[in-house]
Coordinates of C-alpha atoms in Angstrom, one line a residue:
M1 CA 42.9 -0.7 12.8
A2 CA 45.6 0.4 9.2
H3 CA 43.7 3.5 8.7
V4 CA 41.6 3.9 5.6
S5 CA 42.5 8.2 5.5
D6 CA 45.0 9.8 7.4
L7 CA 41.8 12.7 7.8
I8 CA 40.7 9.6 10.9
A9 CA 43.8 11.2 13.1
E10 CA 44.5 15.0 11.6
D11 CA 40.4 15.8 11.2
I12 CA 38.1 12.9 12.4
E13 CA 35.6 16.2 11.7
L14 CA 36.2 16.4 8.7
Y15 CA 36.7 12.5 8.0
L16 CA 33.3 11.9 9.1
K17 CA 32.2 14.8 7.2
T18 CA 33.4 13.8 4.1
H19 CA 32.9 9.5 4.8
E20 CA 28.8 10.5 5.3
N21 CA 29.2 11.9 1.6
K22 CA 30.5 9.3 0.2
S23 CA 28.5 7.2 -2.3
M24 CA 26.8 3.8 -1.2
L25 CA 26.9 0.7 -3.5
R26 CA 25.5 -2.3 -2.9
F27 CA 26.8 -6.2 -4.7
I28 CA 26.4 -9.5 -3.8
T29 CA 29.7 -12.5 -5.2
C30 CA 27.9 -15.8 -6.5
G31 CA 28.6 -18.7 -8.3
S32 CA 29.0 -22.5 -7.5
V33 CA 30.6 -24.2 -4.5
D34 CA 34.1 -22.9 -4.1
D35 CA 34.4 -20.4 -6.5
G36 CA 36.1 -18.2 -4.2
K37 CA 33.4 -15.8 -3.3
S38 CA 34.4 -15.5 0.5
T39 CA 37.7 -15.5 -0.4
L40 CA 37.3 -12.7 -2.6
I41 CA 35.3 -10.2 0.0
G42 CA 38.3 -10.7 2.5
R43 CA 40.6 -10.3 0.3
M44 CA 39.0 -6.8 -0.2
L45 CA 38.3 -6.0 3.1
Y46 CA 42.0 -6.8 3.5
E47 CA 43.2 -4.3 0.5
S48 CA 40.8 -1.7 1.5
K49 CA 42.4 -2.2 4.9
M50 CA 39.6 -2.6 7.0
L51 CA 40.3 -4.8 9.6
F52 CA 42.2 -4.7 13.0
E53 CA 45.3 -5.9 14.0
D54 CA 44.2 -8.4 16.1
Q55 CA 41.4 -9.3 13.3
L56 CA 45.0 -10.0 11.1
A57 CA 46.3 -11.6 14.8
Q58 CA 43.3 -14.1 14.8
L59 CA 43.0 -14.9 11.2
E60 CA 46.5 -15.8 11.2
V61 CA 46.3 -18.3 13.9
D62 CA 42.4 -19.6 12.2
S63 CA 44.4 -19.2 8.5
K64 CA 47.1 -21.6 10.1
K65 CA 44.2 -23.9 11.9
V66 CA 41.3 -24.3 10.2
G67 CA 42.2 -22.3 6.8
T68 CA 43.0 -24.1 3.3
Q69 CA 46.2 -22.5 2.0
A70 CA 48.5 -24.7 4.0
G71 CA 49.4 -21.9 6.6
D72 CA 49.3 -18.7 4.2
L73 CA 46.6 -16.7 5.0
D74 CA 43.1 -17.8 4.3
F75 CA 40.8 -14.6 3.5
A76 CA 37.8 -16.4 3.2
L77 CA 37.9 -17.3 7.1
L78 CA 37.3 -13.4 7.7
V79 CA 33.4 -13.8 6.0
D80 CA 32.7 -17.5 6.7
G81 CA 31.8 -17.5 10.4
L82 CA 29.2 -20.5 11.2
A83 CA 31.4 -23.3 12.5
A84 CA 29.9 -25.4 9.8
E85 CA 31.2 -23.1 7.2
R86 CA 34.5 -23.1 8.5
E87 CA 34.4 -27.1 8.5
Q88 CA 32.9 -27.9 5.4
G89 CA 34.7 -24.8 3.8
I90 CA 31.3 -23.8 2.0
T91 CA 29.2 -20.8 2.8
I92 CA 25.9 -21.6 3.9
D93 CA 24.0 -18.2 5.3
V94 CA 24.4 -15.0 3.6
A95 CA 27.0 -12.8 5.3
Y96 CA 27.1 -8.7 4.9
R97 CA 30.6 -6.9 5.1
F98 CA 31.0 -3.4 5.0
F99 CA 34.2 -2.1 4.0
S100 CA 35.2 1.9 2.0
T101 CA 37.4 3.3 -0.4
D102 CA 38.3 7.1 -0.2
K103 CA 35.2 7.1 -3.3
R104 CA 33.1 5.6 -1.8
K105 CA 31.3 3.0 0.9
F106 CA 30.3 -0.9 0.0
I107 CA 27.6 -3.1 1.8
V108 CA 28.5 -6.2 0.0
A109 CA 26.4 -10.0 0.4
D110 CA 28.7 -13.5 0.1
T111 CA 25.8 -15.8 -1.0
P112 CA 26.3 -19.0 -1.1
G113 CA 27.0 -21.2 -3.8
H114 CA 25.0 -24.3 -3.2
E115 CA 21.9 -25.3 -4.8
Q116 CA 20.2 -26.1 -1.9
Y117 CA 21.4 -22.6 -0.1
T118 CA 20.1 -21.0 -3.4
R119 CA 17.1 -18.7 -1.5
N120 CA 19.8 -16.7 0.6
M121 CA 21.5 -15.7 -2.7
V122 CA 17.7 -14.7 -4.1
T123 CA 17.1 -12.4 -0.3
G124 CA 21.4 -11.3 -0.3
A125 CA 20.1 -10.1 -4.2
S126 CA 17.2 -8.3 -3.6
T127 CA 18.8 -4.9 -2.9
A128 CA 21.8 -5.3 -4.6
D129 CA 22.9 -2.9 -6.8
V130 CA 25.5 -4.5 -8.6
A131 CA 26.1 -8.6 -9.1
V132 CA 29.6 -10.2 -9.7
I133 CA 29.7 -13.6 -10.9
L134 CA 33.1 -16.1 -9.8
I135 CA 33.8 -18.8 -12.1
D136 CA 36.3 -20.9 -11.3
A137 CA 38.6 -20.8 -14.2
R138 CA 39.3 -24.2 -14.4
K139 CA 35.4 -26.0 -14.0
G140 CA 34.0 -23.2 -17.0
V141 CA 30.3 -21.6 -16.8
L142 CA 28.6 -24.1 -14.8
T143 CA 25.1 -24.8 -13.9
Q144 CA 25.0 -23.1 -10.9
T145 CA 26.7 -20.2 -13.0
R146 CA 23.5 -20.4 -15.0
R147 CA 20.7 -20.1 -11.9
H148 CA 23.1 -17.3 -9.6
S149 CA 22.7 -15.5 -12.9
Y150 CA 18.8 -16.3 -14.2
L151 CA 18.2 -15.5 -10.8
V152 CA 20.1 -11.9 -11.1
S153 CA 18.1 -10.9 -14.5
L154 CA 15.2 -11.9 -12.8
I155 CA 15.8 -10.0 -10.5
G156 CA 16.2 -7.0 -12.2
I157 CA 20.2 -6.4 -11.2
Q158 CA 22.1 -4.1 -14.0
H159 CA 25.4 -4.5 -13.8
V160 CA 26.5 -7.9 -13.6
V161 CA 31.1 -8.1 -13.2
L162 CA 32.1 -11.5 -14.5
A163 CA 35.3 -12.9 -12.1
I164 CA 37.0 -15.1 -14.2
N165 CA 38.6 -16.2 -10.5
K166 CA 42.2 -18.6 -10.0
L167 CA 43.5 -17.9 -13.1
D168 CA 47.1 -18.6 -10.7
M169 CA 45.6 -22.5 -11.0
V170 CA 45.0 -22.7 -14.9
G171 CA 49.1 -20.3 -15.8
Y172 CA 46.9 -16.6 -15.7
S173 CA 46.2 -18.4 -19.8
E174 CA 44.4 -15.8 -21.5
E175 CA 43.2 -18.5 -24.5
I176 CA 40.5 -20.0 -20.9
F177 CA 40.1 -16.8 -20.6
H178 CA 38.5 -15.6 -23.6
R179 CA 36.4 -19.2 -24.0
I180 CA 34.6 -19.0 -20.8
N181 CA 33.6 -15.7 -21.5
N182 CA 32.1 -15.6 -24.8
E183 CA 30.7 -19.2 -23.5
Y184 CA 28.7 -16.9 -20.5
R185 CA 28.2 -13.6 -23.1
E186 CA 26.4 -15.9 -25.2
F187 CA 24.0 -17.9 -22.1
A188 CA 23.9 -13.9 -21.1
K189 CA 22.5 -12.2 -24.2
E190 CA 19.4 -15.2 -24.0
L191 CA 18.6 -13.5 -20.1
G192 CA 18.6 -10.0 -21.8
L193 CA 22.5 -9.2 -19.3
N194 CA 23.7 -7.1 -21.2
N195 CA 25.9 -5.1 -18.8
I196 CA 29.0 -7.2 -18.6
V197 CA 32.0 -6.0 -17.0
T198 CA 35.0 -9.6 -17.9
I199 CA 38.0 -9.4 -15.3
P200 CA 40.5 -12.7 -14.8
M201 CA 41.7 -12.2 -11.5
S202 CA 43.4 -14.8 -8.4
A203 CA 41.4 -12.9 -5.1
L204 CA 44.1 -15.4 -3.3
K205 CA 46.3 -13.8 -5.1
G206 CA 45.4 -10.1 -5.7
D207 CA 45.6 -10.6 -9.2
N208 CA 43.7 -7.4 -10.8
I209 CA 41.2 -7.0 -7.5
T210 CA 43.1 -2.9 -6.4
A211 CA 45.6 -3.0 -9.4
L212 CA 45.8 -4.8 -12.4
S213 CA 48.6 -7.1 -12.2
E214 CA 51.6 -8.7 -14.3
N215 CA 50.8 -11.9 -14.6
T216 CA 47.8 -10.9 -16.8
P217 CA 49.8 -8.1 -19.5
W218 CA 47.0 -8.8 -21.9
Y219 CA 44.4 -7.5 -19.9
H220 CA 43.9 -4.0 -20.4
G221 CA 41.0 -2.9 -18.4
E222 CA 39.6 -2.1 -15.1
T223 CA 40.4 -3.6 -11.6
L224 CA 37.1 -5.2 -9.7
M225 CA 38.0 -2.8 -7.4
G226 CA 37.2 0.2 -9.3
F227 CA 34.8 -0.4 -11.8
L228 CA 33.5 -0.8 -8.4
E229 CA 34.1 2.8 -7.1
N230 CA 33.1 4.2 -10.1
V231 CA 30.3 2.5 -11.8
Q232 CA 26.8 4.3 -12.2
V233 CA 23.5 2.2 -11.2
D234 CA 20.7 4.0 -11.8
D235 CA 19.1 6.5 -9.1
T236 CA 15.6 7.6 -11.3
N237 CA 13.4 6.5 -8.5
V238 CA 15.4 9.3 -7.1
E239 CA 15.1 12.3 -9.5
S240 CA 11.8 11.0 -11.6
G241 CA 8.5 12.5 -11.1
F242 CA 6.3 9.4 -10.4
F243 CA 6.3 9.5 -6.4
R244 CA 5.1 6.4 -4.4
M245 CA 5.1 5.7 -1.2
P246 CA 3.4 2.8 1.1
V247 CA 1.5 4.1 4.1
Q248 CA 3.6 1.9 7.4
W249 CA 2.0 4.2 10.1
V250 CA -1.4 5.9 10.6
N251 CA -0.1 8.7 12.9
R252 CA -1.9 10.0 15.4
P253 CA -0.8 11.4 18.3
N254 CA -3.6 13.8 19.4
L255 CA -7.1 15.3 17.8
D256 CA -4.9 18.2 16.0
F257 CA -2.7 15.4 13.9
R258 CA -3.7 13.3 11.9
G259 CA -0.4 12.4 9.6
Y260 CA 0.4 9.2 7.5
S261 CA 4.2 8.1 7.4
G262 CA 6.2 6.1 5.0
M263 CA 9.5 5.2 2.9
V264 CA 9.1 6.9 -0.2
A265 CA 9.9 3.8 -2.2
R266 CA 10.0 6.4 -5.7
G267 CA 10.1 9.4 -6.7
S268 CA 9.6 13.3 -4.7
V269 CA 7.2 14.6 -3.0
K270 CA 6.4 18.5 -2.2
P271 CA 3.8 20.5 0.1
G272 CA 0.9 22.1 -2.9
D273 CA 1.5 17.8 -4.5
L274 CA -1.7 16.4 -5.3
I275 CA -1.6 12.8 -4.5
R276 CA -4.4 9.9 -5.0
V277 CA -4.4 6.8 -1.9
L278 CA -4.9 3.6 -4.0
P279 CA -6.7 1.6 -4.8
S280 CA -9.6 3.6 -2.8
G281 CA -8.9 6.6 -5.7
R282 CA -9.1 9.1 -3.0
E283 CA -7.5 12.2 -3.8
S284 CA -6.3 15.6 -1.6
R285 CA -3.3 17.5 -1.7
V286 CA 0.1 17.4 0.2
T287 CA 0.0 20.2 3.7
R288 CA 3.3 19.7 5.4
I289 CA 6.1 17.1 4.7
V290 CA 6.9 16.3 9.1
T291 CA 9.7 14.8 10.1
G292 CA 11.7 14.6 13.7
D293 CA 14.2 17.0 12.8
G294 CA 11.4 19.3 11.5
D295 CA 8.8 20.0 8.5
L296 CA 10.8 19.7 4.5
T297 CA 10.5 21.4 1.8
H298 CA 10.4 18.8 -0.2
A299 CA 12.0 14.6 0.1
I300 CA 12.8 11.8 -2.1
S301 CA 13.6 8.5 -2.3
G302 CA 14.4 6.4 0.6
Q303 CA 13.4 9.6 3.1
S304 CA 11.5 8.2 6.2
I305 CA 8.9 11.3 6.6
T306 CA 5.2 11.7 7.7
L307 CA 2.9 13.7 5.0
T308 CA 0.0 15.3 6.2
L309 CA -3.2 16.1 3.8
A310 CA -5.3 19.0 3.3
D311 CA -9.0 16.6 3.4
E312 CA -10.3 13.8 6.0
I313 CA -10.0 10.7 4.0
D314 CA -9.8 7.2 4.9
I315 CA -5.9 6.3 5.0
S316 CA -4.8 2.7 6.4
R317 CA -1.2 1.0 7.0
G318 CA -0.4 -0.3 3.4
D319 CA -2.7 2.3 1.0
I320 CA -0.3 3.6 -1.2
L321 CA 0.1 7.2 -1.7
A322 CA 1.3 8.6 -6.0
A323 CA 1.7 10.7 -8.4
I324 CA -1.4 12.0 -9.7
D325 CA -0.1 11.9 -12.9
S326 CA 1.0 8.9 -12.7
L327 CA -0.3 6.7 -11.3
P328 CA 0.3 2.8 -10.0
G329 CA -2.5 -0.5 -11.6
V330 CA -4.6 -1.6 -9.2
A331 CA -6.3 -5.2 -9.2
D332 CA -6.6 -8.8 -7.7
Q333 CA -5.2 -11.0 -10.4
F334 CA -2.0 -10.8 -11.5
E335 CA 0.8 -12.7 -13.8
A336 CA 4.6 -13.1 -11.5
T337 CA 7.3 -15.1 -10.9
I338 CA 8.1 -16.7 -8.0
V339 CA 11.2 -18.1 -6.4
W340 CA 10.1 -21.4 -4.2
M341 CA 12.4 -21.1 -0.8
V342 CA 11.4 -24.1 1.1
D343 CA 11.2 -28.0 1.2
E344 CA 7.3 -28.3 1.8
P345 CA 6.3 -28.3 -2.4
M346 CA 4.2 -24.8 -3.5
L347 CA 1.1 -26.0 -4.7
P348 CA -1.9 -24.7 -6.5
G349 CA -5.0 -23.5 -4.5
R350 CA -3.4 -23.9 -1.3
P351 CA -3.5 -20.5 0.9
Y352 CA -0.7 -18.7 1.5
L353 CA -0.4 -14.4 3.0
M354 CA 1.2 -12.0 0.5
K355 CA 3.3 -9.6 1.8
I356 CA 4.3 -6.8 -0.7
G357 CA 5.3 -2.9 0.3
T358 CA 3.8 -2.4 3.9
K359 CA 0.5 -4.2 2.9
T360 CA -0.3 -7.9 3.4
V361 CA -3.1 -9.7 1.7
A362 CA -4.8 -13.2 1.9
A363 CA -3.8 -15.2 -1.6
N364 CA -2.8 -18.2 -3.4
V365 CA -1.8 -19.4 -6.5
S366 CA -4.4 -19.5 -8.9
M367 CA -2.8 -21.1 -12.0
L368 CA 0.6 -22.9 -12.6
K369 CA 1.7 -21.9 -15.8
Y370 CA 5.6 -23.8 -16.1
K371 CA 8.6 -23.7 -14.8
V372 CA 11.9 -22.6 -16.0
N373 CA 14.8 -24.7 -16.2
V374 CA 17.6 -22.4 -15.3
N375 CA 20.4 -24.3 -17.0
T376 CA 18.4 -24.3 -21.2
L377 CA 15.3 -22.1 -19.4
E378 CA 13.4 -24.3 -21.2
H379 CA 9.9 -24.3 -20.1
I380 CA 8.3 -26.7 -18.0
A381 CA 4.7 -28.1 -17.4
V382 CA 4.5 -28.7 -13.4
T383 CA 1.6 -28.9 -11.2
K384 CA 4.1 -27.7 -7.9
L385 CA 7.0 -25.9 -7.3
E386 CA 9.8 -27.7 -5.0
L387 CA 12.7 -26.7 -2.9
N388 CA 14.8 -23.3 -5.2
E389 CA 12.6 -24.0 -8.4
I390 CA 11.3 -21.1 -10.3
G391 CA 8.1 -20.6 -11.8
I392 CA 5.1 -18.3 -14.3
C393 CA 2.4 -18.4 -12.2
N394 CA -1.6 -16.6 -12.1
L395 CA -1.6 -14.9 -8.7
S396 CA -5.3 -13.9 -6.7
T397 CA -5.6 -11.9 -3.9
D398 CA -8.4 -11.3 -1.5
Q399 CA -8.5 -7.6 -1.7
L400 CA -7.7 -5.1 -4.3
I401 CA -3.8 -3.8 -4.3
A402 CA -1.8 -1.0 -6.2
F403 CA 1.3 -2.2 -7.4
D404 CA 4.2 -1.5 -10.0
P405 CA 5.2 -4.3 -12.5
Y406 CA 8.9 -5.5 -10.8
K407 CA 11.0 -3.9 -13.7
E408 CA 9.5 -0.7 -13.2
D409 CA 10.1 -0.3 -9.2
H410 CA 11.2 -3.0 -6.6
D411 CA 9.3 -2.1 -4.2
I412 CA 6.4 -2.1 -5.1
G413 CA 6.1 -5.1 -7.6
G414 CA 7.7 -7.4 -5.6
F415 CA 6.5 -9.5 -3.1
I416 CA 7.0 -12.4 -0.3
L417 CA 4.4 -15.6 0.2
I418 CA 3.9 -16.7 3.9
D419 CA 3.0 -20.2 5.5
R420 CA -0.9 -19.3 6.7
L421 CA 0.2 -21.7 10.1
T422 CA 3.8 -20.9 10.8
N423 CA 4.1 -17.5 9.6
N424 CA 7.3 -18.8 7.9
T425 CA 8.3 -16.8 4.4
V426 CA 8.1 -19.9 2.2
G427 CA 8.3 -17.9 -2.0
A428 CA 9.6 -14.7 -2.9
G429 CA 8.2 -13.5 -6.4
M430 CA 7.9 -10.0 -8.1
L431 CA 4.4 -9.2 -9.8
H432 CA 4.2 -9.1 -14.5
F433 CA 1.2 -7.1 -15.0
A434 CA -2.7 -7.6 -13.9
L435 CA -5.2 -10.2 -15.4
R436 CA -7.4 -9.2 -17.5
R437 CA -10.2 -10.7 -15.9
S438 CA -9.3 -8.8 -12.9
Q439 CA -10.4 -5.0 -14.5
N440 CA -14.0 -7.1 -16.8
I441 CA -15.0 -8.8 -13.4
H442 CA -16.7 -7.6 -10.9
W443 CA -19.6 -8.3 -8.0
Q444 CA -22.9 -8.3 -9.0
A445 CA -25.1 -6.2 -6.3
I446 CA -28.2 -8.7 -5.7
N447 CA -30.7 -8.0 -3.4
I448 CA -31.7 -11.2 -2.2
N449 CA -28.8 -11.9 -0.1
K450 CA -27.9 -14.2 2.8
Q451 CA -30.2 -13.1 5.9
A452 CA -33.4 -13.5 3.4
H453 CA -32.8 -16.7 2.6
A454 CA -32.2 -18.4 5.7
A455 CA -34.5 -15.6 7.5
T456 CA -37.3 -17.9 4.9
K457 CA -36.0 -20.5 5.9
R458 CA -36.0 -19.7 9.5
Q459 CA -32.4 -21.3 10.4
K460 CA -29.2 -19.7 10.9
P461 CA -27.0 -21.3 7.5
F462 CA -24.2 -22.8 8.3
I463 CA -21.2 -25.4 7.5
L464 CA -20.1 -28.6 9.5
W465 CA -17.5 -29.8 8.3
F466 CA -16.2 -33.6 9.0
T467 CA -12.6 -34.8 8.0
G468 CA -10.9 -37.6 9.1
L469 CA -9.2 -40.5 7.3
S470 CA -11.0 -43.5 4.9
G471 CA -12.6 -46.1 6.6
S472 CA -12.9 -43.6 9.6
G473 CA -16.7 -43.4 9.2
K474 CA -16.9 -39.4 8.1
S475 CA -19.6 -40.1 5.4
T476 CA -21.6 -42.8 7.8
I477 CA -22.2 -40.1 10.4
A478 CA -22.7 -36.8 9.0
N479 CA -25.8 -38.5 6.4
L480 CA -27.0 -39.3 10.4
V481 CA -26.4 -36.2 11.0
E482 CA -28.8 -34.8 8.3
K483 CA -31.5 -37.0 8.4
K484 CA -31.2 -35.8 12.1
L485 CA -32.0 -32.5 11.2
Y486 CA -34.1 -32.9 8.5
S487 CA -36.4 -34.5 11.1
L488 CA -36.1 -30.4 12.8
D489 CA -37.2 -29.7 9.5
K490 CA -34.0 -27.8 8.8
H491 CA -32.9 -27.3 5.4
T492 CA -29.4 -29.1 4.4
Y493 CA -27.4 -30.2 2.1
L494 CA -24.6 -33.3 1.9
L495 CA -21.5 -32.8 -0.5
D496 CA -19.9 -36.0 0.0
G497 CA -16.1 -36.8 -1.3
D498 CA -17.3 -39.9 -3.3
N499 CA -20.4 -37.8 -4.7
V500 CA -19.0 -34.9 -5.7
R501 CA -15.7 -36.5 -7.7
H502 CA -19.0 -38.6 -10.1
G503 CA -19.2 -35.2 -11.0
L504 CA -17.6 -31.0 -10.1
N505 CA -13.9 -32.4 -9.2
K506 CA -14.1 -35.5 -12.0
D507 CA -10.7 -34.5 -13.5
L508 CA -9.4 -34.5 -9.8
G509 CA -6.7 -37.4 -8.8
F510 CA -5.0 -37.6 -5.5
T511 CA -1.8 -35.7 -5.9
D512 CA -1.1 -33.3 -3.2
A513 CA -2.0 -30.7 -6.0
D514 CA -5.1 -32.2 -7.0
R515 CA -6.2 -32.8 -3.5
V516 CA -6.0 -29.0 -2.6
E517 CA -8.2 -28.5 -5.8
N518 CA -10.3 -31.1 -4.5
I519 CA -10.8 -29.1 -1.6
R520 CA -11.2 -25.2 -3.0
R521 CA -13.4 -26.1 -5.0
I522 CA -15.7 -28.4 -2.8
A523 CA -15.5 -25.2 0.2
E524 CA -16.4 -22.1 -3.0
V525 CA -19.6 -24.0 -3.5
A526 CA -19.8 -25.2 0.3
K527 CA -19.7 -20.7 0.8
L528 CA -22.4 -20.3 -2.0
M529 CA -25.1 -22.8 -0.4
V530 CA -24.5 -20.6 2.8
D531 CA -25.2 -17.7 1.0
A532 CA -28.6 -19.8 -0.3
G533 CA -29.4 -20.3 3.7
Q534 CA -28.3 -23.8 3.8
I535 CA -26.7 -25.8 6.1
V536 CA -24.2 -27.7 4.7
L537 CA -22.6 -31.1 5.3
V538 CA -19.2 -31.2 3.8
S539 CA -17.3 -34.9 4.7
F540 CA -14.4 -34.8 3.3
I541 CA -10.7 -36.7 3.9
S542 CA -9.4 -33.0 3.1
P543 CA -5.6 -34.1 5.2
F544 CA -4.2 -30.3 4.9
H545 CA -5.3 -27.5 7.3
S546 CA -4.4 -25.1 5.2
E547 CA -7.2 -26.5 3.1
R548 CA -9.4 -26.8 6.4
R549 CA -8.8 -22.9 7.5
M550 CA -9.1 -21.7 4.0
A551 CA -13.0 -23.0 3.6
R552 CA -13.4 -21.9 7.2
E553 CA -12.4 -18.4 6.5
L554 CA -14.3 -18.4 3.4
V555 CA -17.9 -17.8 5.6
E556 CA -18.5 -15.9 8.6
Q557 CA -17.1 -16.2 11.8
G558 CA -19.4 -18.6 13.6
E559 CA -20.6 -20.5 10.5
F560 CA -17.7 -23.3 10.2
F561 CA -17.5 -26.0 12.3
E562 CA -14.7 -28.3 11.9
V563 CA -15.5 -32.4 13.2
F564 CA -13.0 -34.0 13.6
I565 CA -14.1 -38.2 13.6
D566 CA -11.1 -39.7 14.9
T567 CA -10.1 -43.2 13.8
P568 CA -6.8 -44.8 14.6
I569 CA -5.2 -45.9 10.6
H570 CA -5.4 -49.1 12.2
V571 CA -8.7 -49.5 12.8
A572 CA -10.1 -47.2 10.0
E573 CA -8.1 -51.0 8.1
E574 CA -9.9 -52.8 10.0
R575 CA -12.8 -51.6 8.5
D576 CA -12.1 -50.7 4.9
P577 CA -16.0 -50.6 3.9
K578 CA -14.5 -49.1 -0.1
G579 CA -11.7 -52.0 -0.4
L580 CA -9.4 -49.2 -0.5
Y581 CA -7.0 -50.3 1.9
K582 CA -6.6 -53.9 0.6
K583 CA -5.7 -52.0 -3.3
M584 CA -3.0 -50.0 -1.2
R585 CA -1.9 -52.7 0.8
R586 CA -1.3 -54.7 -3.2
G587 CA -0.2 -51.7 -4.5
E588 CA -2.7 -50.5 -6.2
L589 CA -3.3 -47.5 -4.4
K590 CA -0.8 -44.3 -4.5
N591 CA -1.0 -41.4 -2.2
F592 CA -3.2 -42.8 -0.1
T593 CA -3.6 -40.6 3.3
G594 CA -1.8 -41.4 5.9
I595 CA -0.1 -44.1 4.8
D596 CA 2.3 -42.8 1.6
S597 CA 0.6 -39.2 1.9
P598 CA 0.6 -36.8 5.0
Y599 CA -2.8 -36.2 7.3
E600 CA -2.9 -32.9 9.5
A601 CA -4.8 -34.0 12.0
P602 CA -7.2 -31.0 13.5
E603 CA -5.5 -29.4 16.6
N604 CA -8.7 -27.7 17.7
P605 CA -11.7 -29.1 15.9
E606 CA -14.8 -27.4 17.7
I607 CA -15.8 -31.2 17.7
H608 CA -13.8 -34.0 18.0
I609 CA -15.6 -37.5 17.8
N610 CA -14.0 -40.4 19.4
T611 CA -15.3 -43.7 16.7
T612 CA -13.5 -45.9 19.2
K613 CA -15.4 -45.2 22.2
L614 CA -19.2 -43.8 20.0
T615 CA -21.5 -45.2 17.9
P616 CA -22.9 -43.4 15.2
E617 CA -26.0 -42.7 16.5
Q618 CA -23.8 -41.2 19.4
A619 CA -21.4 -39.4 17.4
V620 CA -25.3 -37.9 15.8
E621 CA -26.7 -37.2 19.7
H622 CA -23.0 -35.1 20.2
I623 CA -23.0 -32.9 17.5
V624 CA -26.8 -32.0 17.6
N625 CA -26.1 -31.4 21.5
Y626 CA -23.5 -28.7 20.5
L627 CA -25.1 -27.2 18.0
T628 CA -27.9 -26.6 20.4
H629 CA -26.5 -25.7 23.0
I630 CA -25.1 -22.7 20.7
G631 CA -27.9 -21.4 19.2
A632 CA -27.0 -22.8 16.0
L633 CA -30.1 -24.5 15.8
S634 CA -32.6 -21.7 17.6

């Protein structure tokens, strides 16, 4: 390996100590496809002499075999490690690389340029201090340049390097450089990006990377490496007194010790400090700061510690310990920005899991206000977010959470959304502020509760949720079940899909977004009826797993029974009691479940009725026998 410092050979301990005390800078490279991001990082690794001799030898071999530089060294191959990337000459995944100079250590994320991999760019940018946005001098400012710049401003990166690359391919034209610089700064002004340094360069040739180039005598600014070595990033979180620590683990090794472990997200703390636990609001005083190397006299942002407190307080994972003189907000409804990251669209009302800091709660988008056209910054009214789209929305959680706005604190103001079924991350978001309604609306204590209502009716309240294709027989069977329960002196109510759309849900259509809202509303109504002590029969197609699961989780365990009315679609179409399939075949109905809109069949329903084998009367007998057997009708 070509050594960064002669100290490695002369005094390794001194070198390691010097290296340990260097500051760390995280930065990303982004921009449109084939703007030279990977080549730039490869060149920086080469110039900083961070390559082993066998890596250089392999680079020479690979450059001749799959390189794009006619046999010359193709520095992009040092970063583009995936076979698909090398074959196409593009970056697909986020590639992280470490290197250092005499002044600083660096972690660089090479992010994809293709629009379909925008979600990967968000991942790489989430921890960056500086963004290096590359522009191909031949192409100028492109849509993806604007998209990445918008995301940079959204994520809150304060320092931007506008690297106008491939100037060697336009004769190192000063005129082109200034034209692109002026065009970009006009757009950046609208985004609030103010700290911009523009550098003319050729990543392939090495112009203005580590030394000023003779090819651009008209440029008198900094080199890229010079800027990265000297830029001062905001470290106020380390110095400020606004202490924040999300609790990651309640440390209880024995009866004599109880501590609260986590990483200090912001500010500093020392023994004797008063802190408040949020969202509960309880207060106590720090007695010790415990680490594996012994107790500390103080701790700052970035340190992992265990705090002990003077008082026995109920504290759980996800709670936030905060300085008492500057507290985060507490709410359950927010305005937020969401970047959507998967092919399946984001639908308002659909339940997700939200992870913020160390806390995970149930959440849903209660209203999608608009999406942002990242090219024009226009606000566009939409009913859903598609892959890579960015929207402003109202977000609701099932419990109070402590937070700071994202622009003030990325750690407890940023969040991810997780699919409840697959556990995949589907979106990333930033909290703006708490909605006033979250502060002004409170639960009213009611003396006559669900148990009292149920006792007067001498029954156990529950929901019997019938789901199946149109024409499967849901309404027929649900109606017969209600008659049977009525004959047993049970207090029931049947919520039928068609009937509800005449009133409560008359404003909803049949798009996926409207179907989600349709089920959300009816699930809330069914919950209220269960609270009133009723047995509620719900007969809706309810095509999606997520919404049926949401309905189940609104009530207590043992109060929800899913009844799958299983009928093959060709049988349902033969029956066609309402003539809907005929209308669909004539092209008069769109988004028809089972044809051009999906139906996600239940995987583990409590009751499975195959209507090709059972008559409606036999189905009723089967359902009532099941409810009797488990004690639901006792």
